[in-house]
mmCIF file of C-alpha atoms in Angstrom:
data_model
loop_
_atom_site.group_PDB
_atom_site.id
_atom_site.type_symbol
_atom_site.label_atom_id
_atom_site.label_comp_id
_atom_site.label_asym_id
_atom_site.label_seq_id
_atom_site.Cartn_x
_atom_site.Cartn_y
_atom_site.Cartn_z
ATOM 1 C CA ASP A 26 0.000 0.000 0.000
ATOM 2 C CA ARG A 27 1.170 3.482 -0.862
ATOM 3 C CA PRO A 28 0.687 6.347 1.582
ATOM 4 C CA LYS A 29 -2.292 8.558 0.864
ATOM 5 C CA LYS A 30 -1.638 11.849 -0.868
ATOM 6 C CA ASP A 31 -2.225 15.041 1.138
ATOM 7 C CA LYS A 32 -5.504 16.742 0.312
ATOM 8 C CA LYS A 33 -4.763 20.403 0.798
ATOM 9 C CA LEU A 34 -7.198 23.094 -0.227
ATOM 10 C CA PRO A 35 -5.857 25.403 -2.932
ATOM 11 C CA VAL A 36 -4.787 28.975 -2.162
ATOM 12 C CA VAL A 37 -7.451 31.368 -3.472
ATOM 13 C CA LEU A 38 -7.291 35.144 -3.862
ATOM 14 C CA SER A 39 -10.320 37.303 -3.207
ATOM 15 C CA PHE A 40 -11.775 39.215 -6.152
ATOM 16 C CA GLU A 41 -10.379 42.439 -4.658
ATOM 17 C CA GLU A 42 -6.890 40.904 -4.388
ATOM 18 C CA VAL A 43 -7.009 39.841 -8.048
ATOM 19 C CA LEU A 44 -8.050 43.367 -9.093
ATOM 20 C CA GLN A 45 -5.295 44.871 -6.954
ATOM 21 C CA LEU A 46 -2.770 42.472 -8.496
ATOM 22 C CA ILE A 47 -3.783 43.453 -12.019
ATOM 23 C CA GLN A 48 -3.788 47.171 -11.170
ATOM 24 C CA VAL A 49 -0.287 47.233 -9.647
ATOM 25 C CA THR A 50 1.212 45.377 -12.620
ATOM 26 C CA LYS A 51 2.504 48.236 -14.747
ATOM 27 C CA ASN A 52 3.897 46.290 -17.720
ATOM 28 C CA LEU A 53 1.046 45.835 -20.247
ATOM 29 C CA LYS A 54 2.212 42.362 -21.343
ATOM 30 C CA HIS A 55 2.449 41.150 -17.752
ATOM 31 C CA ARG A 56 -0.913 42.685 -16.859
ATOM 32 C CA ALA A 57 -2.519 41.001 -19.883
ATOM 33 C CA MET A 58 -1.033 37.633 -18.887
ATOM 34 C CA ILE A 59 -2.275 37.831 -15.293
ATOM 35 C CA ALA A 60 -5.708 39.033 -16.394
ATOM 36 C CA LEU A 61 -6.026 36.328 -19.080
ATOM 37 C CA ILE A 62 -5.077 33.496 -16.722
ATOM 38 C CA TYR A 63 -7.653 34.729 -14.217
ATOM 39 C CA ALA A 64 -10.366 35.533 -16.784
ATOM 40 C CA THR A 65 -10.173 32.163 -18.547
ATOM 41 C CA GLY A 66 -8.775 29.734 -15.972
ATOM 42 C CA MET A 67 -5.961 28.693 -18.306
ATOM 43 C CA ARG A 68 -2.965 26.744 -17.116
ATOM 44 C CA ILE A 69 0.372 28.506 -17.564
ATOM 45 C CA GLY A 70 1.447 26.043 -20.275
ATOM 46 C CA GLU A 71 -1.761 26.712 -22.195
ATOM 47 C CA LEU A 72 -1.213 30.469 -21.925
ATOM 48 C CA LEU A 73 2.363 30.300 -23.175
ATOM 49 C CA ALA A 74 1.484 27.976 -26.088
ATOM 50 C CA LEU A 75 -1.497 30.143 -27.110
ATOM 51 C CA GLU A 76 -1.237 31.132 -30.753
ATOM 52 C CA LEU A 77 -2.909 34.217 -32.191
ATOM 53 C CA SER A 78 -5.026 32.024 -34.478
ATOM 54 C CA ALA A 79 -6.712 30.480 -31.403
ATOM 55 C CA ILE A 80 -8.313 33.777 -30.379
ATOM 56 C CA ASP A 81 -11.700 34.494 -31.935
ATOM 57 C CA LEU A 82 -12.637 38.096 -31.148
ATOM 58 C CA LYS A 83 -15.855 37.860 -33.181
ATOM 59 C CA ARG A 84 -17.163 34.976 -31.045
ATOM 60 C CA ASN A 85 -15.417 36.229 -27.871
ATOM 61 C CA SER A 86 -13.726 32.910 -27.271
ATOM 62 C CA ILE A 87 -10.346 31.239 -27.135
ATOM 63 C CA HIS A 88 -9.778 27.754 -28.500
ATOM 64 C CA ILE A 89 -7.212 26.005 -26.311
ATOM 65 C CA LYS A 90 -5.533 23.269 -28.313
ATOM 66 C CA ASN A 91 -3.696 20.234 -26.994
ATOM 67 C CA ALA A 92 -4.161 21.106 -23.332
ATOM 68 C CA LYS A 93 -3.406 18.710 -20.491
ATOM 69 C CA GLY A 94 -4.425 15.196 -21.480
ATOM 70 C CA ARG A 95 -4.208 16.192 -25.190
ATOM 71 C CA LYS A 96 -7.685 17.712 -25.000
ATOM 72 C CA ASP A 97 -9.012 20.770 -26.795
ATOM 73 C CA ARG A 98 -11.542 23.139 -25.277
ATOM 74 C CA THR A 99 -13.061 26.547 -25.868
ATOM 75 C CA VAL A 100 -13.257 29.171 -23.133
ATOM 76 C CA PRO A 101 -15.302 32.378 -23.178
ATOM 77 C CA LEU A 102 -13.545 35.731 -23.412
ATOM 78 C CA GLY A 103 -15.072 38.578 -21.396
ATOM 79 C CA LYS A 104 -15.462 42.103 -22.782
ATOM 80 C CA GLN A 105 -12.931 43.722 -20.449
ATOM 81 C CA ILE A 106 -10.180 41.179 -21.094
ATOM 82 C CA ARG A 107 -10.979 41.441 -24.810
ATOM 83 C CA GLN A 108 -10.219 45.186 -24.723
ATOM 84 C CA LEU A 109 -7.000 44.563 -22.793
ATOM 85 C CA LEU A 110 -5.885 41.984 -25.389
ATOM 86 C CA ILE A 111 -6.653 44.345 -28.273
ATOM 87 C CA SER A 112 -4.617 47.083 -26.594
ATOM 88 C CA TYR A 113 -1.792 44.625 -25.914
ATOM 89 C CA GLY A 114 -1.837 43.394 -29.536
ATOM 90 C CA LYS A 115 -1.619 46.925 -30.934
ATOM 91 C CA THR A 116 1.277 47.774 -28.633
ATOM 92 C CA TYR A 117 3.401 44.601 -28.876
ATOM 93 C CA ARG A 118 2.346 43.237 -32.294
ATOM 94 C CA PRO A 119 2.993 39.546 -31.551
ATOM 95 C CA GLN A 120 3.713 37.419 -34.615
ATOM 96 C CA ARG A 121 2.743 33.813 -33.840
ATOM 97 C CA TYR A 122 2.208 33.375 -30.098
ATOM 98 C CA LEU A 123 0.079 35.776 -28.108
ATOM 99 C CA PHE A 124 2.847 36.185 -25.526
ATOM 100 C CA GLU A 125 6.289 35.888 -27.018
ATOM 101 C CA ASN A 126 9.809 37.025 -26.296
ATOM 102 C CA ASP A 127 10.253 40.419 -27.989
ATOM 103 C CA ARG A 128 13.630 39.483 -29.530
ATOM 104 C CA THR A 129 13.285 35.817 -30.489
ATOM 105 C CA HIS A 130 9.493 35.620 -30.994
ATOM 106 C CA GLN A 131 9.510 32.313 -29.113
ATOM 107 C CA PRO A 132 6.911 31.657 -26.397
ATOM 108 C CA TYR A 133 7.449 33.537 -23.128
ATOM 109 C CA SER A 134 9.010 31.424 -20.388
ATOM 110 C CA ALA A 135 7.082 30.101 -17.390
ATOM 111 C CA SER A 136 9.864 31.154 -15.003
ATOM 112 C CA SER A 137 9.552 34.767 -16.199
ATOM 113 C CA VAL A 138 5.812 34.670 -15.526
ATOM 114 C CA ARG A 139 6.399 33.341 -12.007
ATOM 115 C CA GLN A 140 9.010 36.047 -11.351
ATOM 116 C CA PHE A 141 6.888 39.016 -12.391
ATOM 117 C CA LEU A 142 3.845 37.529 -10.615
ATOM 118 C CA LYS A 143 5.874 37.359 -7.409
ATOM 119 C CA ARG A 144 6.968 41.011 -7.832
ATOM 120 C CA SER A 145 3.386 42.114 -8.533
ATOM 121 C CA CYS A 146 2.125 40.307 -5.417
ATOM 122 C CA ARG A 147 4.741 42.099 -3.332
ATOM 123 C CA SER A 148 3.648 45.453 -4.838
ATOM 124 C CA ALA A 149 -0.011 44.629 -4.159
ATOM 125 C CA GLY A 150 0.729 43.695 -0.556
ATOM 126 C CA ILE A 151 -0.480 40.105 -1.029
ATOM 127 C CA GLU A 152 1.291 37.810 1.421
ATOM 128 C CA LYS A 153 -0.195 34.509 0.238
ATOM 129 C CA LYS A 154 1.986 32.186 -1.847
ATOM 130 C CA VAL A 155 0.635 33.042 -5.296
ATOM 131 C CA THR A 156 1.464 31.094 -8.452
ATOM 132 C CA PRO A 157 -0.134 31.259 -11.910
ATOM 133 C CA HIS A 158 -2.193 28.233 -10.844
ATOM 134 C CA THR A 159 -3.534 30.239 -7.882
ATOM 135 C CA LEU A 160 -5.217 32.529 -10.429
ATOM 136 C CA ARG A 161 -6.830 29.451 -12.026
ATOM 137 C CA HIS A 162 -8.073 28.300 -8.602
ATOM 138 C CA SER A 163 -9.392 31.801 -7.900
ATOM 139 C CA TYR A 164 -11.225 31.860 -11.256
ATOM 140 C CA ALA A 165 -12.972 28.567 -10.520
ATOM 141 C CA THR A 166 -13.834 29.536 -6.944
ATOM 142 C CA HIS A 167 -15.261 32.902 -7.994
ATOM 143 C CA LEU A 168 -17.395 31.254 -10.691
ATOM 144 C CA LEU A 169 -18.736 28.834 -8.092
ATOM 145 C CA ASP A 170 -19.378 31.685 -5.625
ATOM 146 C CA ASN A 171 -21.386 33.475 -8.331
ATOM 147 C CA GLY A 172 -23.675 30.489 -8.874
ATOM 148 C CA VAL A 173 -22.171 28.950 -12.028
ATOM 149 C CA ASP A 174 -22.994 25.241 -12.265
ATOM 150 C CA ILE A 175 -20.072 22.950 -11.411
ATOM 151 C CA ARG A 176 -20.445 21.143 -14.768
ATOM 152 C CA TYR A 177 -19.756 24.377 -16.656
ATOM 153 C CA ILE A 178 -16.752 25.089 -14.469
ATOM 154 C CA GLN A 179 -15.508 21.551 -15.128
ATOM 155 C CA GLU A 180 -15.793 22.184 -18.870
ATOM 156 C CA PHE A 181 -14.088 25.606 -18.688
ATOM 157 C CA LEU A 182 -11.170 24.138 -16.727
ATOM 158 C CA GLY A 183 -10.850 21.091 -18.975
ATOM 159 C CA HIS A 184 -11.323 18.536 -16.205
ATOM 160 C CA THR A 185 -12.392 15.048 -17.247
ATOM 161 C CA LYS A 186 -13.659 14.000 -13.836
ATOM 162 C CA PRO A 187 -16.096 16.096 -11.787
ATOM 163 C CA GLU A 188 -14.127 15.063 -8.664
ATOM 164 C CA THR A 189 -11.194 17.202 -9.819
ATOM 165 C CA THR A 190 -13.431 20.266 -9.991
ATOM 166 C CA MET A 191 -15.041 19.461 -6.629
ATOM 167 C CA ILE A 192 -11.990 20.752 -4.678
ATOM 168 C CA TYR A 193 -13.370 24.264 -5.196
#
């Protein structure tokens, strides 16, 4: 028999903490990344692999391809994040990936995202241990708090089993 795995509840930011985090992030690219992770519940790998062709501004959706478990899914894109992405696109003019290194045009690195997220949390006065996945947890928890059915949340997050979504 193997020992049982710890079942710890995920760290979740309040809605106000998420807003504060986005507001104190001065760099437009970094702000767009934080806001997009929170607004869509994407994993960091999905965000960094996101190609421009996957964003459908007419239908206000993002098609996430080859996510965890080699699954595709579509997530809704809110009006406010849509405006932020349009502004970001006009400023940075990405070529293939939505978030790419300005010199090499390769996908942005996950370690860079973690670093600027840590700096932004310090600036916002957030003392919790925040990772990009914390924003995903916060997204799911806030949807649940606002009365969204758990099956929709499961679909948005790309979970196969409802049990995985039940931690929220």
